Short mmCIF file of C-alpha atoms in Angstrom, two decimals:
data_model
loop_
_atom_site.label_atom_id
_atom_site.label_comp_id
_atom_site.label_asym_id
_atom_site.label_seq_id
_atom_site.Cartn_x
_atom_site.Cartn_y
_atom_site.Cartn_z
CA MET L 29 57.30 66.58 124.09
CA THR L 30 60.76 65.56 124.91
CA ASP L 31 61.53 62.09 123.28
CA ASP L 32 63.44 60.85 126.38
CA ALA L 33 60.94 61.99 128.97
CA ALA L 34 59.83 58.86 131.01
CA TYR L 35 59.14 57.86 134.60
CA PHE L 36 61.73 55.03 134.64
CA THR L 37 64.61 53.59 132.81
CA ALA L 38 65.35 49.89 132.52
CA ASP L 39 67.80 48.86 135.26
CA GLY L 40 68.89 45.15 135.30
CA ASP L 41 65.97 43.19 136.52
CA GLY L 42 63.88 46.05 137.33
CA PHE L 43 63.56 49.95 136.83
CA ALA L 44 65.07 53.05 138.06
CA PRO L 45 63.06 56.18 138.79
CA THR L 46 63.94 59.34 136.88
CA ARG L 47 63.33 62.88 137.95
CA PHE L 48 59.95 63.03 136.28
CA ALA L 49 58.81 60.30 138.72
CA HIS L 50 59.48 62.49 141.81
CA SER L 51 56.47 63.82 144.03
CA HIS L 52 55.62 67.03 145.65
CA TRP L 53 54.67 64.97 148.89
CA GLY L 54 58.22 64.57 149.79
CA PRO L 55 61.90 64.85 148.57
CA ASP L 56 62.08 61.10 148.04
CA HIS L 57 58.78 60.28 147.28
CA LEU L 58 57.54 59.01 143.77
CA ASN L 59 54.22 60.33 142.23
CA GLY L 60 51.03 58.42 141.63
CA PRO L 61 51.08 58.38 137.74
CA ALA L 62 54.59 56.86 137.71
CA ILE L 63 53.66 54.01 140.16
CA VAL L 64 50.21 53.56 138.34
CA GLY L 65 51.90 53.70 134.85
CA LEU L 66 54.56 51.19 135.69
CA ALA L 67 51.97 48.56 136.87
CA ALA L 68 49.64 49.19 133.91
CA TRP L 69 52.57 49.06 131.46
CA THR L 70 53.85 45.68 132.98
CA LEU L 71 50.27 44.09 133.28
CA GLU L 72 49.54 45.09 129.72
CA LYS L 73 52.95 43.85 128.41
CA ARG L 74 52.66 40.38 130.04
CA PHE L 75 48.81 39.70 129.71
CA GLY L 76 47.36 41.94 127.23
CA SER L 77 46.12 40.90 123.73
CA PRO L 78 43.99 42.44 120.82
CA GLU L 79 41.00 40.32 121.72
CA PHE L 80 40.65 41.57 125.12
CA MET L 81 39.92 45.18 126.50
CA PRO L 82 41.67 46.27 129.63
CA THR L 83 38.45 47.30 131.25
CA ARG L 84 39.35 48.00 134.97
CA LEU L 85 42.60 48.78 136.66
CA THR L 86 42.70 49.19 140.39
CA VAL L 87 45.99 50.18 142.10
CA ASP L 88 46.34 50.23 145.86
CA LEU L 89 49.19 52.50 146.84
CA VAL L 90 50.13 50.60 149.96
CA ARG L 91 53.18 52.89 150.96
CA ALA L 92 54.96 55.69 149.53
CA GLY L 93 57.34 54.74 146.66
CA ARG L 94 60.83 55.89 147.02
CA ASN L 95 63.68 56.84 144.47
CA ARG L 96 64.83 53.10 144.61
CA HIS L 97 65.36 50.13 142.45
CA THR L 98 62.01 48.96 141.62
CA THR L 99 60.78 45.40 140.54
CA LEU L 100 57.35 43.89 139.82
CA ASP L 101 55.89 40.51 140.76
CA LEU L 102 53.00 39.29 138.41
CA ARG L 103 50.45 36.39 138.73
CA VAL L 104 47.42 35.27 136.84
CA VAL L 105 44.18 35.18 138.79
CA ARG L 106 41.85 34.12 136.05
CA ASP L 107 42.27 33.37 132.28
CA GLY L 108 38.88 32.45 131.00
CA ARG L 109 37.18 32.64 127.68
CA ARG L 110 35.47 35.98 128.37
CA VAL L 111 37.28 37.36 131.54
CA ARG L 112 41.04 37.70 132.07
CA SER L 113 42.31 38.86 135.55
CA ALA L 114 45.99 39.40 136.75
CA GLU L 115 47.82 40.98 139.67
CA CYS L 116 51.02 42.99 140.01
CA ASP L 117 53.07 43.87 143.06
CA VAL L 118 55.54 46.85 142.80
CA VAL L 119 58.37 46.16 144.97
CA GLN L 120 61.11 48.26 146.36
CA GLU L 121 63.75 46.83 148.99
CA GLY L 122 61.66 43.69 149.40
CA ARG L 123 58.54 45.66 150.43
CA VAL L 124 55.25 46.07 148.36
CA VAL L 125 54.65 49.58 147.74
CA ALA L 126 51.57 49.14 145.23
CA ARG L 127 49.36 46.19 144.39
CA ALA L 128 47.37 46.46 141.13
CA THR L 129 44.54 44.32 139.68
CA LEU L 130 43.82 44.41 135.94
CA VAL L 131 40.51 43.07 134.60
CA GLN L 132 40.07 42.33 130.80
CA TYR L 133 37.01 41.36 128.97
CA ARG L 134 36.81 39.94 125.50
CA ARG L 135 35.54 42.20 122.97
CA SER L 136 32.27 41.33 121.30
CA GLU L 137 29.02 42.94 120.04
CA ALA L 138 26.76 45.08 122.22
CA PRO L 139 23.33 43.54 123.29
CA PRO L 140 20.03 45.02 121.75
CA GLY L 141 18.30 47.98 123.12
CA GLU L 142 18.96 51.60 124.18
CA LEU L 143 20.38 52.63 127.62
CA TRP L 144 20.64 55.80 129.58
CA THR L 145 23.84 57.91 129.47
CA ALA L 146 24.65 60.81 131.54
CA GLY L 147 25.41 63.22 128.61
CA THR L 148 28.36 64.71 130.17
CA ALA L 149 30.59 66.95 128.01
CA PHE L 150 34.10 68.37 128.22
CA PRO L 151 34.48 72.03 127.46
CA VAL L 152 36.59 73.15 124.55
CA ALA L 153 40.30 72.45 125.44
CA PRO L 154 43.38 74.42 124.30
CA VAL L 155 45.09 73.36 121.17
CA PRO L 156 47.93 70.99 122.61
CA ASP L 157 51.39 71.79 122.33
CA ASP L 158 54.67 69.67 123.02
CA ASP L 159 55.26 71.33 126.42
CA LEU L 160 55.43 68.86 129.31
CA LEU L 161 53.04 71.04 131.44
CA PRO L 162 49.31 70.10 131.53
CA TYR L 163 46.47 72.56 131.28
CA VAL L 164 44.17 73.04 134.26
CA THR L 165 40.93 74.93 134.54
CA SER L 166 38.09 75.55 137.00
CA GLU L 167 34.60 76.86 136.71
CA GLY L 168 34.61 80.53 136.00
CA ALA L 169 38.28 80.55 134.88
CA GLY L 170 40.12 79.92 131.67
CA TRP L 171 42.76 77.33 130.95
CA THR L 172 46.16 77.88 132.40
CA ARG L 173 49.34 75.84 133.03
CA SER L 174 49.39 75.63 136.78
CA PRO L 175 46.89 74.49 139.49
CA ALA L 176 47.98 77.55 141.48
CA ASP L 177 45.57 79.67 139.32
CA HIS L 178 42.70 77.28 140.44
CA GLN L 179 42.95 77.03 144.10
CA ASN L 180 39.19 77.48 144.82
CA ASP L 181 36.26 75.66 145.64
CA ALA L 182 35.06 75.19 142.01
CA ARG L 183 34.90 72.17 139.78
CA LYS L 184 38.30 71.31 138.15
CA ARG L 185 39.24 69.97 134.75
CA PHE L 186 42.68 68.80 133.66
CA PHE L 187 44.03 68.23 130.10
CA HIS L 188 47.33 66.38 129.38
CA ASN L 189 49.55 64.18 127.49
CA SER L 190 51.43 61.65 129.53
CA ILE L 191 55.11 61.00 129.15
CA ASN L 192 56.16 57.31 128.53
CA VAL L 193 56.49 55.04 131.61
CA VAL L 194 59.79 53.39 130.60
CA ALA L 195 62.34 55.15 128.42
CA GLY L 196 62.56 54.05 124.85
CA GLN L 197 59.22 52.26 125.17
CA ASP L 198 56.09 54.12 123.62
CA SER L 199 53.13 53.81 125.81
CA SER L 200 49.84 52.43 124.67
CA GLY L 201 46.41 54.16 124.96
CA PHE L 202 45.55 52.05 127.90
CA VAL L 203 48.67 53.02 129.77
CA ARG L 204 48.38 56.60 129.01
CA ALA L 205 44.66 56.59 130.27
CA ALA L 206 45.73 54.84 133.50
CA GLN L 207 48.48 57.32 134.07
CA LEU L 208 46.37 60.32 133.38
CA ALA L 209 43.38 59.09 135.31
CA GLU L 210 45.55 59.54 138.33
CA ALA L 211 44.61 63.16 137.98
CA THR L 212 41.27 62.34 139.50
CA SER L 213 42.86 62.97 142.74
CA LEU L 214 43.96 66.47 141.56
CA VAL L 215 40.84 67.53 140.11
CA THR L 216 38.68 66.28 143.09
CA ASN L 217 41.03 67.19 145.93
CA LEU L 218 42.34 70.46 144.84
CA GLY L 219 40.85 73.31 147.04
CA SER L 220 41.25 76.83 148.08
CA ALA L 221 44.30 76.05 150.21
CA GLY L 222 45.86 73.49 147.64
CA ILE L 223 45.81 69.74 148.25
CA GLY L 224 45.57 68.44 151.60
CA TYR L 225 44.40 64.83 150.82
CA ILE L 226 46.58 62.06 149.58
CA ASN L 227 45.11 59.26 147.65
CA GLY L 228 45.71 55.72 148.68
CA ASP L 229 44.40 54.10 145.57
CA LEU L 230 43.04 54.46 141.96
CA THR L 231 40.46 52.72 139.94
CA VAL L 232 40.18 53.46 136.44
CA ALA L 233 37.48 51.92 134.27
CA LEU L 234 37.46 52.17 130.51
CA SER L 235 34.77 51.27 127.91
CA ARG L 236 37.10 51.79 125.08
CA LEU L 237 40.77 53.02 124.47
CA PRO L 238 41.38 56.59 123.93
CA VAL L 239 41.98 57.73 120.25
CA ASP L 240 44.19 60.81 121.29
CA ARG L 241 47.34 61.21 123.23
CA TRP L 242 45.86 64.34 124.90
CA ILE L 243 43.14 63.24 127.57
CA GLY L 244 40.72 65.33 129.55
CA VAL L 245 39.94 64.64 133.15
CA GLN L 246 36.75 66.27 134.65
CA ALA L 247 35.79 66.17 138.27
CA ASP L 248 32.29 64.65 139.03
CA SER L 249 31.98 64.33 142.62
CA HIS L 250 33.76 64.78 145.89
CA HIS L 251 32.72 63.61 149.40
CA ALA L 252 34.55 64.29 152.47
CA THR L 253 33.93 63.42 156.14
CA ASP L 254 36.41 63.07 159.13
CA GLY L 255 39.40 63.36 156.93
CA ILE L 256 38.38 60.89 154.52
CA ALA L 257 37.65 61.74 150.92
CA VAL L 258 36.07 59.94 147.78
CA GLY L 259 36.40 61.51 144.41
CA THR L 260 35.21 60.55 140.96
CA ALA L 261 36.06 61.91 137.44
CA THR L 262 35.24 61.31 133.82
CA LEU L 263 37.86 60.85 131.03
CA PHE L 264 37.49 62.37 127.64
CA ASP L 265 39.23 62.32 124.24
CA ARG L 266 37.84 64.22 121.18
CA LEU L 267 35.17 61.51 120.61
CA GLY L 268 33.75 62.12 124.03
CA ALA L 269 33.64 60.41 127.50
CA PHE L 270 35.35 56.84 127.39
CA GLY L 271 35.90 56.06 131.07
CA SER L 272 35.89 57.01 134.73
CA GLY L 273 38.36 57.44 137.48
CA MET L 274 37.79 57.07 141.36
CA THR L 275 40.13 57.63 144.33
CA THR L 276 39.78 57.31 148.05
CA ALA L 277 42.20 59.67 150.03
CA VAL L 278 43.14 60.53 153.62
CA ALA L 279 43.85 63.88 155.12
CA ASN L 280 47.57 64.89 155.05
CA PRO L 281 47.59 68.61 156.31
CA ALA L 282 51.16 68.19 157.54
CA ALA L 283 52.34 67.88 154.02
CA GLN L 284 49.82 70.18 152.40
CA ILE L 285 50.64 71.05 148.61
CA ASP L 286 50.00 74.95 148.35
CA PHE L 287 50.72 75.83 144.84
CA SER L 288 50.30 79.50 145.49
CA LYS L 289 53.58 79.59 147.41
CA GLY L 290 55.61 78.91 144.14
CA ARG L 291 55.43 78.30 140.52
CA PHE L 292 56.63 75.20 138.67
CA ARG L 293 60.08 74.70 137.25
CA PRO L 294 60.23 74.43 133.40
CA GLY L 295 59.41 70.84 132.28
CA GLU L 296 57.87 70.04 135.70
CA ILE L 297 54.77 67.92 135.11
CA ASN L 298 53.52 66.38 138.14
CA TYR L 299 51.43 67.89 140.83
CA GLU L 300 51.32 65.08 143.68
#
């Protein structure tokens, strides 16, 4: 993977989006992984510690992020012995474009007893390479490098290694998981005509940090009524499932992303 690939560069008191942060929803829009990643990176950098596990990150995408100078406002909600909570506003031109909440729990020993687990498994994934393109698959089809091959009504899976959030700053496992969990919207909202739902949020919940840079995202459910959709997915690494993603989304047919109308440019990595 290209060493200088990142969503943002440091820019004075904030950050400047790069071409990797651009979205297919509009020529001046930023994609979800870039916004989610910047919030996760900043919250962890300011409030993270080895004793606490970053367990839940919720990002409300209040309005479309643009190709503008971006700053962040942070605040502590709770700093307790077992629970630590903080918030972050992603701000452009004086307006909040996203608001994130990070909840962290102090690591400890599990209580006694056995619990039920879903027993979900991720299919054998391709051998990762250094290309920027993800792998995508759907039920009954093999792995390919474009969602255009999987515009159908079957279950989708995504396998990818995220780029850094900020140039020159290696992203942690938590930040990579948060960025790639944004693919919950892709694997749940990609249908036979492309993607017509735009997610307005992301919640990622982690029981542990991923052990790999490459992470799998597998669709679990999709419910839609009256132009409103809810989708859930499971996150995997080579040890198995380690977290979940959930998005809510609203119909956006005027800007439908139909991948069958064109292939992606070399090095392009974002689908929303």
